[in-house]
Amino acid sequence: MKIFPIIALTLSVISTALLAAPHGMDRTAQAQAARLLEGAEIAIANGNDRRAEQYLSNIPQGSLDADGLARLQIIRARIGLVRNNPSTVLRALPSSSKHVPEYAPNIELLRGQAYFLRGEPVYAVRSLINREQYLRDPRQIAENHDQIWNGLIATPIGIEAVTKLGSEGPLTRGWLELAVILQDGPTQAAIADWSRRHPGHPGAAKALLIQTQSGATTAVGTAAHGEYPAGRGYAVLIPTSGYLATAGEAIREGFVSAWFDQRAPRLPIRFYDTGSNPELAVQAFRQALRDGADFIIGPLAQQNIAAISRTVGTMLPWIPLNQIDDAPQSAVQFGLGPEDEAYAAARDAIAQGYRSALILAPANDWGNRAADSFTQLFTSEGGRVRSSERYPTAQTELTRPLMQLFSIRSSEQRHRELVQILGVRSEFEPQPRNDADVLFAPLRAREAHTLLPKLDFLKISNITTYMLSAAHNGVMGSHLSGVRLCDMPWVIHRTGHWAELRRRAANDFPEAMLAQPRLFALGADAFRISSAMRSSRQFNREIDGASGRLRIVGGKVERELRCLSMQGGSDL
């Protein structure tokens, strides 16, 4: 009769043992899963969707807790977004983010972006409004409002969406009604009526922006909404999804900002998403032609420009926002490559009376283009490049390439040889070469931070250092004190016209200006160039732009820039 308790006790012991045994294996599997999740997050952050997917496929089944599962769902959704597949994004995400509030902002942001991409603005706005309950920082809340507004600008509001407004909450309804006003052509009366019906709505700042900047007389259109008048309108091809979405949004905001600054009447704009796929870019270009645009701006990625050049024939004015070889004659290529900044450095050095230079640059395409451009102009103006040194891009330690560039190793070697010949030891301090008055150093920010301390350590002085825009990420500090920096007016000017416009843009478009201020300037100047080309098809004059003094030469926009000496530290 007592056998049952014994059996029960035995089963309990066995069950405990079985649970304990896998627990050790689970910890190993969980550690492996954590490493794979981290690898996938890094891969997708760099736009490598295939590598991210490979990491996820190797995660042991059953090894993720709720936290890990939420991270996995977010990664899968981001993969879908990179691939321009909103349905994949929505399937990957949980139906509710309440059980993982830590990840809710990311989940609802991805959900909103996917709905916008799928052309369902009601659900997109609803998701982003839901996101806001998890945000505490006022800057994050302002950024969320920008996400809503930017999505609405780029998404057509069809009749089906309008009919659903009656069943929506006041916040969702207010955002969508304001977007409809913008698309249909804002008037003072329409905006005043909206403001009366939606007091305290977070979109009030956008309504005021429309009212004050556009005079409430015209509208920014979107793809597939209405028709252009014959031969009129701008088509802007930019990535608003995929890994370049942040860049595309900055360009769009810059274009719209410059469009607002133009006096009425203004021609309509349509935005077309190119994603990260050349096929989508070709489709967007063809759709823009079908929609009747007579000026096409974009795309941004070189592979997308190349795909359009190969497959689409057009004689319309076209302003790609990057540069490639063998572009068609109708293209006027406009980008922010290092060449113009390097030319500015060479011109400035010659103007300062310098005639002898050394070059330190990363061993990659960008570094080679900068170094070659500087050398070309500097030597053509009578200067001489004494030596040029490249360092591997993965290397942040500059001591060795600097010693090589300044012949410090040769100085040490000569001393050792002399000691060996004379047989007498002596005190020695390596002497850097002194036959150059300029160091041209087109470095990225992380290397730029270490250059001046390395020069001091190696006792290298009496040389003027030139750097380009890549040397800082928007914050000027002591690492650039004394450097002559060659950058666009939008960034480098502390007073005057561009400084005032920059401050205003930082208030009106805070997210874009914080993330990509130079691409914001690129978008603004793309509008200025296209507008100038409209008034003079030959475009035989220069214009002042946020990214430099602009002129078209041989199918490309050249930018003339200034170099300024940085003293102390200031926030750019």
XYZ file of C-alpha atoms in Angstrom:
572
model
C 0.000 0.000 0.000
C 3.008 2.295 0.553
C 4.385 1.689 -2.916
C 2.533 4.626 -4.444
C 4.138 7.282 -2.230
C 7.521 5.702 -2.993
C 6.798 5.738 -6.737
C 5.581 9.325 -6.467
C 8.733 10.306 -4.585
C 10.922 8.503 -7.147
C 9.170 10.231 -10.070
C 9.618 13.556 -8.306
C 13.354 12.944 -7.922
C 13.650 11.846 -11.581
C 11.693 14.892 -12.761
C 13.927 17.171 -10.717
C 17.002 15.502 -12.178
C 15.657 15.785 -15.715
C 14.938 19.477 -15.202
C 18.354 20.059 -13.676
C 20.274 18.198 -16.368
C 18.917 20.174 -19.283
C 19.329 23.328 -17.232
C 23.113 23.089 -17.594
C 22.731 22.538 -21.322
C 20.205 25.391 -21.476
C 22.732 27.781 -19.994
C 25.186 26.852 -22.719
C 22.474 27.208 -25.342
C 21.379 30.524 -23.859
C 24.932 31.855 -23.942
C 25.216 30.761 -27.574
C 21.858 32.368 -28.366
C 22.953 35.625 -26.715
C 26.088 35.751 -28.857
C 24.124 35.010 -32.022
C 21.512 37.653 -31.196
C 24.222 40.232 -30.639
C 25.859 39.288 -33.939
C 22.522 39.572 -35.748
C 21.866 42.990 -34.202
C 25.261 44.268 -35.336
C 24.777 42.808 -38.826
C 21.343 44.345 -39.377
C 22.543 47.684 -37.958
C 25.084 47.663 -40.791
C 22.408 46.769 -43.351
C 23.653 43.187 -43.787
C 20.314 41.359 -43.765
C 21.740 38.073 -45.059
C 24.325 37.836 -42.280
C 21.699 38.746 -39.678
C 19.390 36.023 -40.997
C 22.255 33.522 -40.868
C 22.890 34.335 -37.212
C 19.206 33.912 -36.353
C 18.977 30.542 -38.112
C 21.668 29.129 -35.796
C 19.968 30.063 -32.523
C 19.142 26.826 -30.623
C 15.431 26.162 -30.398
C 13.926 26.951 -27.014
C 16.977 28.871 -25.824
C 15.362 32.327 -25.703
C 13.520 33.913 -22.811
C 10.927 36.659 -23.300
C 13.628 39.290 -23.565
C 15.565 37.338 -26.191
C 12.405 36.538 -28.133
C 11.530 40.240 -28.350
C 15.017 41.022 -29.657
C 14.693 38.235 -32.246
C 11.329 39.551 -33.413
C 12.751 43.056 -33.790
C 15.701 41.755 -35.840
C 13.393 39.777 -38.126
C 11.238 42.855 -38.591
C 14.276 44.988 -39.434
C 15.340 42.385 -41.988
C 11.917 42.709 -43.598
C 12.250 46.493 -43.622
C 15.680 46.337 -45.318
C 14.119 44.063 -47.942
C 11.247 46.489 -48.450
C 8.747 43.808 -47.404
C 6.259 45.337 -44.937
C 4.214 42.136 -44.653
C 7.288 40.317 -43.334
C 7.803 43.086 -40.791
C 4.239 42.861 -39.514
C 4.326 39.050 -39.296
C 7.566 39.163 -37.337
C 6.326 41.564 -34.669
C 4.152 40.554 -31.707
C 0.546 41.692 -31.854
C 1.087 43.652 -28.635
C 4.200 45.140 -27.078
C 2.750 45.495 -23.572
C 4.518 42.395 -22.247
C 7.950 43.767 -23.251
C 7.729 47.505 -22.466
C 11.522 47.857 -22.742
C 11.313 46.992 -26.444
C 7.925 48.561 -27.121
C 9.328 51.785 -28.682
C 11.279 49.771 -31.257
C 8.407 47.372 -31.917
C 5.825 50.104 -32.470
C 8.238 52.166 -34.569
C 8.857 49.211 -36.883
C 5.133 48.491 -37.025
C 4.391 52.100 -37.976
C 7.108 52.146 -40.640
C 5.791 48.908 -42.126
C 2.235 50.213 -42.318
C 3.446 53.402 -43.985
C 5.426 51.306 -46.440
C 2.316 49.251 -47.168
C 0.278 52.391 -47.815
C -1.895 52.094 -44.687
C -1.410 55.450 -42.938
C -4.249 54.994 -40.447
C -2.683 51.910 -38.894
C 0.782 53.501 -39.110
C -0.276 56.607 -37.185
C -2.155 54.472 -34.674
C 0.999 52.402 -34.000
C 3.211 55.456 -33.552
C 0.721 57.108 -31.221
C 0.720 53.886 -29.193
C 4.527 54.077 -29.153
C 4.462 57.434 -27.441
C 3.162 56.033 -24.161
C 6.530 54.290 -23.716
C 8.610 57.436 -24.325
C 9.714 59.722 -21.507
C 12.347 61.994 -23.036
C 10.783 65.083 -24.689
C 13.290 64.756 -27.530
C 12.118 61.207 -28.190
C 8.498 62.374 -28.205
C 9.375 65.148 -30.673
C 11.191 62.577 -32.816
C 8.073 60.385 -32.741
C 5.965 63.291 -33.989
C 8.479 63.722 -36.819
C 8.141 60.013 -37.636
C 4.380 60.427 -37.967
C 4.607 63.578 -40.040
C 7.393 62.340 -42.315
C 5.469 59.149 -42.946
C 2.315 61.065 -43.804
C 4.189 63.364 -46.197
C 5.573 60.360 -48.097
C 2.355 58.315 -48.125
C -0.724 59.091 -50.223
C -3.896 59.503 -48.169
C -6.561 57.764 -50.238
C -10.314 58.014 -49.969
C -10.452 54.753 -47.988
C -8.247 56.216 -45.263
C -10.340 59.371 -45.106
C -13.571 57.400 -44.628
C -12.045 55.636 -41.613
C -11.294 58.859 -39.777
C -14.666 59.012 -38.080
C -13.941 55.840 -36.084
C -10.447 56.915 -35.048
C -9.348 58.571 -31.850
C -8.778 62.330 -31.799
C -4.976 62.083 -32.052
C -4.998 59.768 -35.080
C -7.792 61.729 -36.734
C -5.987 65.026 -36.178
C -2.752 63.840 -37.790
C -4.512 62.396 -40.811
C -6.774 65.402 -41.342
C -3.735 67.691 -41.260
C -1.973 65.509 -43.839
C -5.027 65.649 -46.084
C -5.027 69.457 -45.825
C -1.377 69.511 -46.854
C -1.941 67.206 -49.833
C -5.038 69.007 -51.083
C -3.408 72.428 -50.838
C -3.384 74.226 -47.471
C -5.301 77.438 -47.006
C -5.451 79.781 -44.028
C -9.100 78.847 -43.500
C -8.445 75.097 -43.583
C -5.590 75.316 -41.075
C -7.578 77.631 -38.796
C -10.508 75.193 -38.890
C -8.191 72.270 -38.104
C -6.669 74.166 -35.162
C -10.132 74.962 -33.803
C -11.238 71.331 -33.961
C -7.972 69.899 -32.536
C -6.851 72.180 -29.684
C -3.619 71.024 -28.036
C -2.896 68.459 -30.749
C 0.844 67.581 -31.120
C 0.522 68.314 -34.840
C -0.086 72.003 -34.099
C 3.622 72.750 -34.598
C 3.467 71.213 -38.076
C 0.305 73.193 -38.871
C 2.084 76.384 -37.842
C 5.085 75.420 -39.968
C 2.859 74.971 -43.028
C 1.100 78.235 -42.332
C 4.179 80.396 -41.723
C 6.555 78.902 -44.271
C 4.276 78.185 -47.191
C 1.767 80.974 -46.762
C -0.821 78.174 -46.926
C -1.064 78.409 -50.685
C 0.194 75.106 -52.103
C 1.076 71.580 -51.148
C 3.771 68.949 -51.120
C 2.329 66.071 -53.132
C 3.123 62.392 -52.874
C 3.455 59.592 -55.364
C 0.165 58.244 -56.691
C -1.870 61.224 -55.492
C -3.410 63.487 -58.114
C -1.801 64.480 -61.396
C 0.859 67.011 -62.326
C -0.039 69.808 -64.644
C 1.587 69.060 -68.003
C 5.357 69.347 -67.804
C 5.458 70.525 -64.187
C 6.629 69.172 -60.876
C 9.555 67.625 -59.033
C 10.026 63.891 -58.517
C 12.422 63.081 -55.662
C 13.734 59.505 -55.512
C 15.155 58.738 -52.070
C 15.310 55.754 -49.701
C 12.634 56.089 -47.026
C 12.896 52.413 -46.085
C 15.852 50.076 -45.663
C 19.253 50.806 -44.171
C 19.530 54.212 -45.909
C 16.168 55.451 -44.627
C 17.704 57.943 -42.172
C 19.802 59.438 -44.966
C 16.789 59.617 -47.265
C 14.670 61.329 -44.630
C 17.343 63.998 -44.077
C 17.511 64.684 -47.829
C 13.710 64.887 -48.022
C 13.498 67.348 -45.119
C 16.226 69.510 -46.653
C 14.455 69.544 -50.019
C 11.135 70.485 -48.417
C 12.824 73.170 -46.289
C 14.302 74.878 -49.374
C 11.000 74.438 -51.213
C 9.217 76.265 -48.375
C 11.738 79.126 -48.617
C 10.900 79.719 -52.277
C 8.286 82.318 -53.001
C 4.913 81.120 -54.261
C 3.755 79.800 -56.610
C 5.567 76.559 -55.904
C 5.509 73.489 -58.102
C 4.388 70.259 -56.435
C 6.803 67.594 -55.187
C 6.354 63.843 -55.180
C 8.560 61.505 -53.199
C 9.295 57.964 -54.372
C 10.862 55.348 -52.115
C 13.887 53.601 -53.674
C 14.543 51.367 -50.663
C 17.892 49.577 -50.833
C 17.172 47.661 -54.028
C 18.221 48.851 -57.525
C 15.074 47.284 -58.994
C 12.904 49.481 -56.777
C 14.897 52.526 -57.849
C 14.317 51.711 -61.533
C 10.592 51.196 -60.856
C 10.413 54.516 -58.991
C 12.169 56.333 -61.835
C 9.778 54.885 -64.409
C 6.786 55.747 -62.243
C 8.015 59.323 -61.961
C 8.158 59.519 -65.761
C 4.622 58.129 -66.022
C 3.415 60.657 -63.437
C 4.614 63.510 -65.634
C 7.545 64.934 -63.688
C 9.827 67.157 -65.742
C 12.646 67.192 -63.154
C 13.894 64.079 -61.364
C 16.130 64.281 -58.308
C 17.885 61.200 -56.898
C 18.418 58.417 -56.139
C 21.212 58.410 -53.550
C 22.985 55.030 -53.790
C 25.510 54.620 -56.604
C 24.222 51.158 -57.549
C 20.726 52.591 -57.955
C 21.987 55.412 -60.185
C 23.941 52.904 -62.263
C 20.874 50.643 -62.640
C 18.760 53.560 -63.870
C 21.502 54.654 -66.278
C 21.638 51.141 -67.760
C 17.931 50.463 -68.104
C 15.979 53.720 -68.447
C 16.358 56.102 -71.359
C 15.316 59.717 -70.760
C 16.357 63.186 -71.813
C 14.621 64.827 -68.842
C 16.810 66.892 -66.526
C 18.001 64.449 -63.888
C 20.004 65.223 -60.743
C 21.383 62.000 -59.184
C 22.549 62.582 -55.603
C 25.845 60.773 -56.057
C 28.427 60.300 -58.794
C 29.188 57.361 -61.083
C 31.149 56.819 -64.282
C 29.305 56.803 -67.621
C 26.200 58.707 -66.503
C 23.845 59.757 -69.348
C 24.094 63.239 -70.827
C 20.821 64.319 -69.232
C 22.261 63.732 -65.736
C 23.780 66.498 -63.629
C 25.495 64.564 -60.865
C 25.516 66.135 -57.405
C 27.080 64.532 -54.357
C 29.181 65.106 -51.254
C 32.324 63.234 -52.261
C 35.706 64.213 -50.758
C 37.058 65.706 -53.982
C 35.622 69.218 -53.530
C 36.865 69.410 -49.939
C 40.332 68.199 -50.973
C 40.459 70.823 -53.745
C 39.502 73.446 -51.163
C 42.354 72.334 -48.918
C 44.866 72.499 -51.786
C 43.657 75.955 -52.917
C 43.754 77.269 -49.354
C 47.265 75.897 -48.751
C 48.569 77.557 -51.906
C 46.849 80.825 -50.960
C 48.521 80.661 -47.533
C 51.905 80.459 -49.247
C 52.579 76.780 -48.594
C 54.378 74.816 -51.302
C 55.443 71.505 -49.722
C 53.050 68.862 -48.389
C 52.808 65.431 -46.795
C 49.672 63.270 -47.015
C 48.285 60.798 -44.464
C 45.088 59.059 -45.620
C 43.156 55.805 -45.062
C 43.866 53.037 -47.568
C 40.399 52.898 -49.094
C 38.548 54.393 -52.040
C 37.455 57.482 -50.099
C 40.965 58.168 -48.816
C 42.520 57.626 -52.232
C 40.042 60.003 -53.887
C 40.771 62.700 -51.303
C 44.554 62.265 -51.530
C 44.582 62.150 -55.341
C 42.399 65.272 -55.631
C 44.588 67.241 -53.231
C 47.747 66.127 -55.052
C 46.317 67.022 -58.464
C 45.400 70.602 -57.592
C 48.297 71.281 -55.212
C 50.932 70.231 -57.756
C 49.165 72.011 -60.626
C 49.488 75.258 -58.641
C 53.215 74.838 -58.091
C 53.199 72.807 -54.881
C 55.056 69.569 -54.249
C 53.905 66.474 -52.354
C 57.019 65.138 -50.623
C 55.529 61.860 -49.428
C 52.179 60.122 -49.035
C 51.311 57.391 -46.532
C 48.220 55.154 -46.386
C 47.109 53.249 -43.289
C 44.678 50.271 -43.107
C 41.110 51.352 -42.407
C 40.820 48.894 -39.513
C 43.800 50.588 -37.832
C 43.202 53.501 -35.475
C 46.776 53.692 -34.143
C 48.575 56.329 -36.216
C 52.041 56.237 -34.627
C 53.586 53.840 -37.127
C 52.307 55.535 -40.321
C 53.270 58.948 -38.904
C 56.777 57.753 -38.120
C 57.027 56.394 -41.646
C 55.645 59.583 -43.188
C 57.974 61.875 -41.241
C 61.015 59.582 -41.735
C 61.467 59.112 -37.983
C 62.384 55.441 -38.450
C 65.058 56.466 -40.952
C 66.440 58.919 -38.395
C 66.641 56.153 -35.782
C 68.294 53.791 -38.236
C 70.964 56.358 -39.151
C 71.739 56.853 -35.455
C 72.136 53.105 -34.880
C 74.456 52.845 -37.865
C 76.547 55.761 -36.581
C 76.841 54.199 -33.114
C 77.935 50.932 -34.721
C 80.613 52.685 -36.814
C 81.983 54.907 -34.034
C 81.535 52.421 -31.237
C 80.377 55.212 -28.932
C 76.914 55.432 -27.390
C 75.257 58.843 -27.364
C 71.995 60.447 -26.358
C 69.597 60.632 -29.302
C 66.203 62.147 -29.951
C 64.620 61.145 -33.263
C 64.215 64.096 -35.606
C 61.211 64.263 -37.932
C 61.713 65.577 -41.424
C 61.318 69.335 -41.795
C 60.968 69.745 -45.551
C 57.142 70.135 -45.558
C 54.901 72.923 -44.313
C 51.521 71.188 -44.811
C 50.096 67.889 -43.575
C 46.954 66.941 -45.525
C 45.127 64.421 -43.332
C 41.654 63.377 -44.617
C 40.856 61.279 -41.547
C 37.626 59.921 -40.126
C 36.540 61.264 -36.744
C 37.956 58.431 -34.628
C 41.459 58.845 -36.122
C 41.216 62.640 -36.174
C 40.784 62.633 -32.393
C 44.208 61.034 -31.978
C 46.248 62.875 -34.620
C 47.285 66.042 -32.775
C 48.333 64.179 -29.598
C 50.416 61.825 -31.784
C 52.089 64.763 -33.513
C 52.949 66.255 -30.105
C 54.253 62.915 -28.854
C 56.516 62.549 -31.888
C 57.628 66.189 -31.500
C 56.289 67.144 -34.918
C 55.641 70.884 -35.056
C 55.829 73.832 -37.442
C 53.438 72.176 -39.865
C 49.878 73.202 -40.737
C 47.341 70.370 -40.687
C 44.355 70.280 -43.047
C 41.345 68.056 -42.394
C 37.995 67.513 -44.130
C 34.401 67.268 -42.923
C 34.804 63.591 -41.977
C 37.089 64.652 -39.116
C 34.150 65.504 -36.873
C 30.630 64.271 -36.254
C 29.167 67.670 -35.453
C 31.015 68.425 -32.217
C 34.147 70.541 -32.357
C 36.639 69.908 -29.600
C 40.274 70.425 -28.704
C 41.255 67.588 -31.067
C 40.764 70.068 -33.945
C 42.237 73.150 -32.266
C 44.623 74.772 -34.733
C 43.565 72.553 -37.635
C 42.401 74.174 -40.869
C 39.051 72.490 -41.517
C 37.489 72.408 -44.991
C 33.725 71.926 -44.760
C 30.439 73.204 -46.174
C 29.015 76.628 -45.167
C 26.003 74.894 -43.601
C 28.303 73.403 -40.959
C 31.357 75.626 -40.697
C 29.881 79.140 -40.678
C 29.218 80.391 -37.139
C 27.479 83.641 -38.131
C 25.604 85.028 -41.096
C 23.002 83.689 -43.506
C 23.782 79.957 -43.302
C 24.189 79.950 -39.536
C 20.756 81.568 -39.182
C 19.123 79.105 -41.586
C 20.785 76.211 -39.785
C 19.412 77.330 -36.429
C 15.932 77.646 -37.920
C 16.173 74.195 -39.525
C 17.275 72.705 -36.197
C 13.988 73.915 -34.708
C 11.773 72.915 -37.632
C 13.439 69.595 -38.535
C 15.270 68.513 -35.356
C 15.571 64.811 -36.145
C 17.075 65.241 -39.608
C 19.417 68.000 -38.477
C 20.654 65.933 -35.557
C 21.152 62.743 -37.554
C 22.422 63.942 -40.960
C 22.936 67.728 -41.205
C 25.103 67.487 -44.346
C 22.540 65.349 -46.173
C 19.901 67.873 -45.122
C 22.052 70.495 -46.889
C 22.400 68.175 -49.913
C 18.607 67.931 -50.194
C 18.181 71.694 -49.851
C 20.798 72.364 -52.511
C 19.281 69.757 -54.834
C 16.133 71.869 -54.801
C 18.113 75.083 -55.370
C 19.923 73.563 -58.352
C 16.751 72.170 -59.929
C 14.953 75.476 -59.387
C 17.846 77.382 -60.985
C 17.881 74.961 -63.912
C 14.195 75.646 -64.480
C 14.819 79.362 -64.792
C 17.862 78.814 -67.030
C 18.050 75.445 -68.760
C 21.703 76.062 -69.577
C 22.491 76.916 -65.939
C 25.508 79.043 -66.823
C 25.845 80.768 -63.472
C 26.933 80.024 -59.910
C 24.618 79.865 -56.931
C 25.315 80.040 -53.220
C 24.331 76.776 -51.581
C 24.348 75.318 -48.096
C 26.948 72.785 -49.258
C 29.180 75.339 -51.020
C 29.341 77.709 -53.957
C 27.802 75.605 -56.728
C 28.357 75.467 -60.464
C 27.801 72.813 -63.121
C 30.899 71.690 -65.015
C 30.852 68.751 -67.428
C 27.640 67.201 -66.126
C 28.673 67.467 -62.463
C 27.994 69.973 -59.712
C 31.244 71.343 -58.337
C 31.289 72.777 -54.839
C 33.694 75.559 -53.896
C 34.352 75.485 -50.151
C 36.232 77.468 -47.546
C 38.760 76.279 -44.996
C 38.759 77.901 -41.561
C 41.248 77.653 -38.727
C 39.661 76.032 -35.694
C 40.505 77.644 -32.378
C 39.400 76.038 -29.124
C 36.215 73.999 -29.128
C 32.708 74.869 -30.160
C 29.580 72.878 -30.841
C 28.879 72.691 -34.571
